[in-house]
Short mmCIF file of C-alpha atoms and ligand atoms in Angstrom, two decimals:
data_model
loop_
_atom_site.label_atom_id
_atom_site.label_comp_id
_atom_site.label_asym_id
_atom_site.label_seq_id
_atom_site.Cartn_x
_atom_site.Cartn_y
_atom_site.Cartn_z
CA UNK A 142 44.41 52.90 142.04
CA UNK A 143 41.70 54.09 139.70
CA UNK A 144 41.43 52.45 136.56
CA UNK A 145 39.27 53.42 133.29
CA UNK A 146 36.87 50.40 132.21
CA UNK A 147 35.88 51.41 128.74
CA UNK A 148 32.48 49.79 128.24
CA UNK A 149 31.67 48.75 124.78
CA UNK A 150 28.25 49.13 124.60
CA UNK A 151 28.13 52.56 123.15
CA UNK A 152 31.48 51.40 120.76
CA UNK A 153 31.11 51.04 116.84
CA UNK A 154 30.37 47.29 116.98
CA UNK A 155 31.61 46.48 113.38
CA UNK A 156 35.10 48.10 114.45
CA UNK A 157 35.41 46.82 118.08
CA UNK A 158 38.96 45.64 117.81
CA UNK A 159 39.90 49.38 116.48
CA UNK A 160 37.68 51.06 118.87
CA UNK A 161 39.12 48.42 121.78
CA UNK A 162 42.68 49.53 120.81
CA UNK A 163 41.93 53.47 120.55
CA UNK A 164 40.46 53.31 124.15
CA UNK A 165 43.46 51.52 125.29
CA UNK A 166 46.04 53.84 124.04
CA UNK A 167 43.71 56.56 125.95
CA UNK A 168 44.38 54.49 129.27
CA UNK A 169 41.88 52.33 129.81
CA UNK A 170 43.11 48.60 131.20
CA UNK A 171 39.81 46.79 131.85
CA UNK A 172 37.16 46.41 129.47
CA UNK A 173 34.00 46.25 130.11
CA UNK A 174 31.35 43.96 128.20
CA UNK A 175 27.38 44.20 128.33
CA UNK A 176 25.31 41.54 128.29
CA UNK A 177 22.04 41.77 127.48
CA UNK A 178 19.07 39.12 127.44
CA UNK A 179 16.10 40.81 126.80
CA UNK A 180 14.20 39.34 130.31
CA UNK A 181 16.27 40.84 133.23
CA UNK A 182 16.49 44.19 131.48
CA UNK A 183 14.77 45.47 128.40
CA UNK A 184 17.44 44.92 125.74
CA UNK A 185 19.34 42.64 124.03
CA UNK A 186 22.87 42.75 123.51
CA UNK A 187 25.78 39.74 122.81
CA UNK A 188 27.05 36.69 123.98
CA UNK A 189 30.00 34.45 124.58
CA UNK A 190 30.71 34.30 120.76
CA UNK A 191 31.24 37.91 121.00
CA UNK A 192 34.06 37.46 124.06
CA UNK A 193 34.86 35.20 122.20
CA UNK A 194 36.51 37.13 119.16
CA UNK A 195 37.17 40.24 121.87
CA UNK A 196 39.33 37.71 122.87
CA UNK A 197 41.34 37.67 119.94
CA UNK A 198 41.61 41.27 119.69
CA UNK A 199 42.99 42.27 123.29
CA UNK A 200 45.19 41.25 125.87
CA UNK A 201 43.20 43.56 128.36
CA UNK A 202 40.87 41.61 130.90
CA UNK A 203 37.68 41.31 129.50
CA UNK A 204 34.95 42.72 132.38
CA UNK A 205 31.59 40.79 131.67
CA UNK A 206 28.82 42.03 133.60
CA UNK A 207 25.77 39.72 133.12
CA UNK A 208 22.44 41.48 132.68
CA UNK A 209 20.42 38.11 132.32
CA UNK A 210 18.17 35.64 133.88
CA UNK A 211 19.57 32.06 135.12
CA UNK A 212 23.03 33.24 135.25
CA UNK A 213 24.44 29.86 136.28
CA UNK A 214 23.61 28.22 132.76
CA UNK A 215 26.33 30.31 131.09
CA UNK A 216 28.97 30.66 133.31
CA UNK A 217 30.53 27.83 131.92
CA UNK A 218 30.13 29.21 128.13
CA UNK A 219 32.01 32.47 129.02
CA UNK A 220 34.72 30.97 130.74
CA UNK A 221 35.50 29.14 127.58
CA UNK A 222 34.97 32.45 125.31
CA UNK A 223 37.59 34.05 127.92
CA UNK A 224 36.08 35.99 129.77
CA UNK A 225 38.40 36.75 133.28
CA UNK A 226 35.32 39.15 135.40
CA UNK A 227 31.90 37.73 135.35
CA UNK A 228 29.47 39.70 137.42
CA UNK A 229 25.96 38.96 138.43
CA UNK A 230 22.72 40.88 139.65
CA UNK A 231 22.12 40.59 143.21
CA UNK A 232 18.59 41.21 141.57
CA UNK A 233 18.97 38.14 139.19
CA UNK A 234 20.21 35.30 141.67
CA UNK A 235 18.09 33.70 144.47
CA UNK A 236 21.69 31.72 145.27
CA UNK A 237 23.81 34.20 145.02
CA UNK A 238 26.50 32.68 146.86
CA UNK A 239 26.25 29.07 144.62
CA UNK A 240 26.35 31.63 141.88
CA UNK A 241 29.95 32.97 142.66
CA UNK A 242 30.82 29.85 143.37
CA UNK A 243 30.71 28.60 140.21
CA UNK A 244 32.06 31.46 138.91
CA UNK A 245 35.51 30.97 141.16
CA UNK A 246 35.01 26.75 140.03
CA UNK A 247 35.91 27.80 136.91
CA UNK A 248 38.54 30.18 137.41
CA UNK A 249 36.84 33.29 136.21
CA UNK A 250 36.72 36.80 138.86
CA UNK A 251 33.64 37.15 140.65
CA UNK A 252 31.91 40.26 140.82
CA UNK A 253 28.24 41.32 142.61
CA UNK A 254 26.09 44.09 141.00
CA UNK A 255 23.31 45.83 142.53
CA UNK A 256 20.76 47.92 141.20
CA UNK A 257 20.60 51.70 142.21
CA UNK A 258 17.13 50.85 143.90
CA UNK A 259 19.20 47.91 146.06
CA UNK A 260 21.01 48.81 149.21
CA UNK A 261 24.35 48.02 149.53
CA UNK A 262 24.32 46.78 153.49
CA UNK A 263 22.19 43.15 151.59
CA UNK A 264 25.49 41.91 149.77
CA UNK A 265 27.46 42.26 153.12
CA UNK A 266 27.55 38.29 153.68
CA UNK A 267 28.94 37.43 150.23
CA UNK A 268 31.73 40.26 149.96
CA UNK A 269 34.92 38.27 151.38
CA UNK A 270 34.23 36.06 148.01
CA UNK A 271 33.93 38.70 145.15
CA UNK A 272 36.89 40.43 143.43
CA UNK A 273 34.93 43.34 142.87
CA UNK A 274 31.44 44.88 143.46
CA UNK A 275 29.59 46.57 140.80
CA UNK A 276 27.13 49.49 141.47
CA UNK A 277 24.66 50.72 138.81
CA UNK A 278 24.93 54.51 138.90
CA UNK A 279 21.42 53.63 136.30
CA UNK A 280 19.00 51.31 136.04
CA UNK A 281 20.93 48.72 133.81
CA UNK A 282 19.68 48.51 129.77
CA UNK A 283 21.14 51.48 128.30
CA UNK A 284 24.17 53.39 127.66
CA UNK A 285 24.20 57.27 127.73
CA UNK A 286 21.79 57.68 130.63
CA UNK A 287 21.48 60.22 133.71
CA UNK A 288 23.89 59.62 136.60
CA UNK A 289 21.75 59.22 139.49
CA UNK A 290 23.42 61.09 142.17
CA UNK A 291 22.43 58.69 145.03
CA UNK A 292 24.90 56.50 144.13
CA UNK A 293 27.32 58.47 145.10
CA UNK A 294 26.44 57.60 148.96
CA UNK A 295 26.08 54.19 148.22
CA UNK A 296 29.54 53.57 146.66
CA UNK A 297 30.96 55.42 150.56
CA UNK A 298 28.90 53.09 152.44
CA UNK A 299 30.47 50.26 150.27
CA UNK A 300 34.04 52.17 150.92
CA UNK A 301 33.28 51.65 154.75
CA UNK A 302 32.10 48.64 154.99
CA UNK A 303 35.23 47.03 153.10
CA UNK A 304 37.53 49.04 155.95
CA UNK A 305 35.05 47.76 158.48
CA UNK A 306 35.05 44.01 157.40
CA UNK A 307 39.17 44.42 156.19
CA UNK A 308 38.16 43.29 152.76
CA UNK A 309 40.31 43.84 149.29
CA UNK A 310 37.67 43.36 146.82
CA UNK A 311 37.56 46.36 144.35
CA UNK A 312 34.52 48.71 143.77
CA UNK A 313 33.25 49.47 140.14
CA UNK A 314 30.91 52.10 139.25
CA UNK A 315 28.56 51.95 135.75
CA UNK A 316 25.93 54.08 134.78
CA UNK A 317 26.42 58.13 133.66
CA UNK A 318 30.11 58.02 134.29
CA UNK A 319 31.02 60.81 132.20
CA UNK A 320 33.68 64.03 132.68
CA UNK A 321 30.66 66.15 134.77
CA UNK A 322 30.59 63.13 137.40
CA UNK A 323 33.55 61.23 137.87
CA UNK A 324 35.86 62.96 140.11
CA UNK A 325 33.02 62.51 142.40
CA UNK A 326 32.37 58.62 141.92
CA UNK A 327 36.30 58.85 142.65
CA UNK A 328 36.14 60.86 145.65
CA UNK A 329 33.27 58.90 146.80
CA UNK A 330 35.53 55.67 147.25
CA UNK A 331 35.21 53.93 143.46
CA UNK A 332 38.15 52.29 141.46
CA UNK A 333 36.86 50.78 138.56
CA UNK A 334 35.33 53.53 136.45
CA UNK A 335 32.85 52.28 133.77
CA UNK A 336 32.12 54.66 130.57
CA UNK A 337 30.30 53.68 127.89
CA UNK A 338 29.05 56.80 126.35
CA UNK A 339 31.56 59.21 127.28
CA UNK A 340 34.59 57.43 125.82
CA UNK A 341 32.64 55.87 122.63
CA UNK A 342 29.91 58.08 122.11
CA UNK A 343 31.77 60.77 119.79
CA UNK A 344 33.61 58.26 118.01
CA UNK A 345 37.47 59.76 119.92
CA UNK A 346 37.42 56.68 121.76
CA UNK A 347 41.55 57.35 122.63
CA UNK A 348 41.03 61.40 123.09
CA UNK A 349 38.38 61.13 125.56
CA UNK A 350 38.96 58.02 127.48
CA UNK A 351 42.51 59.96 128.16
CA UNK A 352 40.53 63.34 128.99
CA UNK A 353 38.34 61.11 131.57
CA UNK A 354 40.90 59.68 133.34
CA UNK A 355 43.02 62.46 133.98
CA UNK A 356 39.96 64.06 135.52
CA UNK A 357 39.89 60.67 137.89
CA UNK A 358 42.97 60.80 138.66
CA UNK A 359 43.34 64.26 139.91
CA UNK A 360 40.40 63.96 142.34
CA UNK A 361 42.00 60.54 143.38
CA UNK A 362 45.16 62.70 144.42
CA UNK A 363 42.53 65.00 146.05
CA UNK A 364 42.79 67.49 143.28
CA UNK A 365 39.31 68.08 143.52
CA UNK A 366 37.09 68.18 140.00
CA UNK A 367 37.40 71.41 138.14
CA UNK A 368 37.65 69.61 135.16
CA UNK A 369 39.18 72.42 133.54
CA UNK A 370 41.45 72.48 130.59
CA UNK A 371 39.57 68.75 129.87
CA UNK A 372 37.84 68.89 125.99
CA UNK A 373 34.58 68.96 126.37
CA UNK A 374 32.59 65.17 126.14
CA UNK A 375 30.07 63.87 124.09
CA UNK A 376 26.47 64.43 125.02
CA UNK A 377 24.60 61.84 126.58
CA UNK A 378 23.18 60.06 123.71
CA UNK A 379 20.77 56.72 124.89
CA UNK A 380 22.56 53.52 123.06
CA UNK A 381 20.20 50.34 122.17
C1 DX5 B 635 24.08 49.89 131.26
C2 DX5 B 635 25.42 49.22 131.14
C3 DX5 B 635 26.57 50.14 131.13
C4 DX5 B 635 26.60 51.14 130.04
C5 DX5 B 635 27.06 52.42 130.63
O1 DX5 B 635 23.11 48.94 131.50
O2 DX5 B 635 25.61 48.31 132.21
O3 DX5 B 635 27.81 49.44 131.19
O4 DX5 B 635 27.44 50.81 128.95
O5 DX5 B 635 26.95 53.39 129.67
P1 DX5 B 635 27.20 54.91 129.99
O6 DX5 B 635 28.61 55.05 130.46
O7 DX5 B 635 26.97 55.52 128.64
O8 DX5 B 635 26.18 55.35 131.00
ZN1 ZN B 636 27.66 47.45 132.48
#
């Protein structure tokens, strides 16, 4: 089943509980949470405080993907802020698999991401322990950038090796998800559909996180992606 991921990066961050709640009501059931620490990628976003009070303000599961060095010293500080998906950079973790680890120890979904420049067939050993796999569509950092369209074969080559291996865990696509290139990323084999720019960016958080997944859900029922009739989406607009 697809499922929108609204990612908050490119939200009004002194009205996230409003902006939270409009991309709800558009359909979106996970969201999706940046963080940032200035070393692993070149920006800096928020922390477990932050979860914390996102916490507070939704009953959706709260989708942290960690864009930072030495993940393992804050594992435990996010599963106290709430956070239920914690993923990690292949990238970032020489012990990847002691990473999800302690992720699972402390009852928390695991989650893999790799870079676009990272081929998928390198995470094969750890997949029967992650809920879900994350591929960057981007080079992590920034919201509103270019989809880059190799992805797309990436995310099938994840597709097959999960019916290869018999696996369950769920694949999640972030990066230039936007109305022009999702019903691709659908078709392609991904689930989880992250937008950050395309929901948020024009400040119709509930218009166009609706218009997006009706797009993904026709090309999940083989509809194919016209994307006619859809209003038209923001334009890519770079977030800090
Ligand atoms: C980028 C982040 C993304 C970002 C996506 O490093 O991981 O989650 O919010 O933004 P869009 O959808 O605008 O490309
Ligand atoms: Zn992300």
């Amino acid at each position: 089943m697809v499922e929108l991921v609204p990612s908050i990066l490119s939200a009004d961050f002194s009205r996230l509980a409003d902006e939270i709640a409009a991309a709800e009501r558009g359909g979106g059931t996970v969201i999706h949470v940046d963080v940032m620490d200035g070393h692993f990628v070149p920006n800096i976003t928020v922390g477990p405080p932050v979860v914390k009070s996102l916490r507070k303000a939704t009953r959706l599961p709260l989708d942290c993907h960690l864009m930072i060095e030495n993940p393992n010293d804050f594992i435990e500080a996010f599963a106290e802020a709430g956070a239920d998906w914690v993923s990690v950079h292949y990238e970032a973790c020489p012990h990847l698999h002691r990473t999800l680890e302690l992720i699972l120890h402390h009852g928390m979904k695991p989650g893999v991401v790799i870079n676009p420049a990272t081929r998928v067939d390198l995470i094969e050993q750890i997949l029967p322990m992650v809920h879900h796999v994350l591929i960057m569509s981007v080079n992590p950092g920034f919201g509103g950038q270019e989809f880059i369209p190799f992805s797309l074969r990436k995310i099938s080559r994840l597709a097959q090796l999960r019916r290869e291996l018999g696996l369950a865990f769920r694949i999640e696509v972030d990066g230039g998800v936007a109305h022009d290139t999702i019903a691709q990323v659908v078709q392609a084999g991904a689930e989880l559909l992250v937008a950050g720019n395309a929901v948020f960016g024009a400040g119709k958080a509930e218009r166009d996180a609706r218009a997006l997944l009706d797009i993904a859900r026709k090309a999940a029922r083989g509809a194919g992606n016209s994307g006619t009739g859809q209003k038209a989406a923001p334009a890519r607009r770079r977030t800090a």
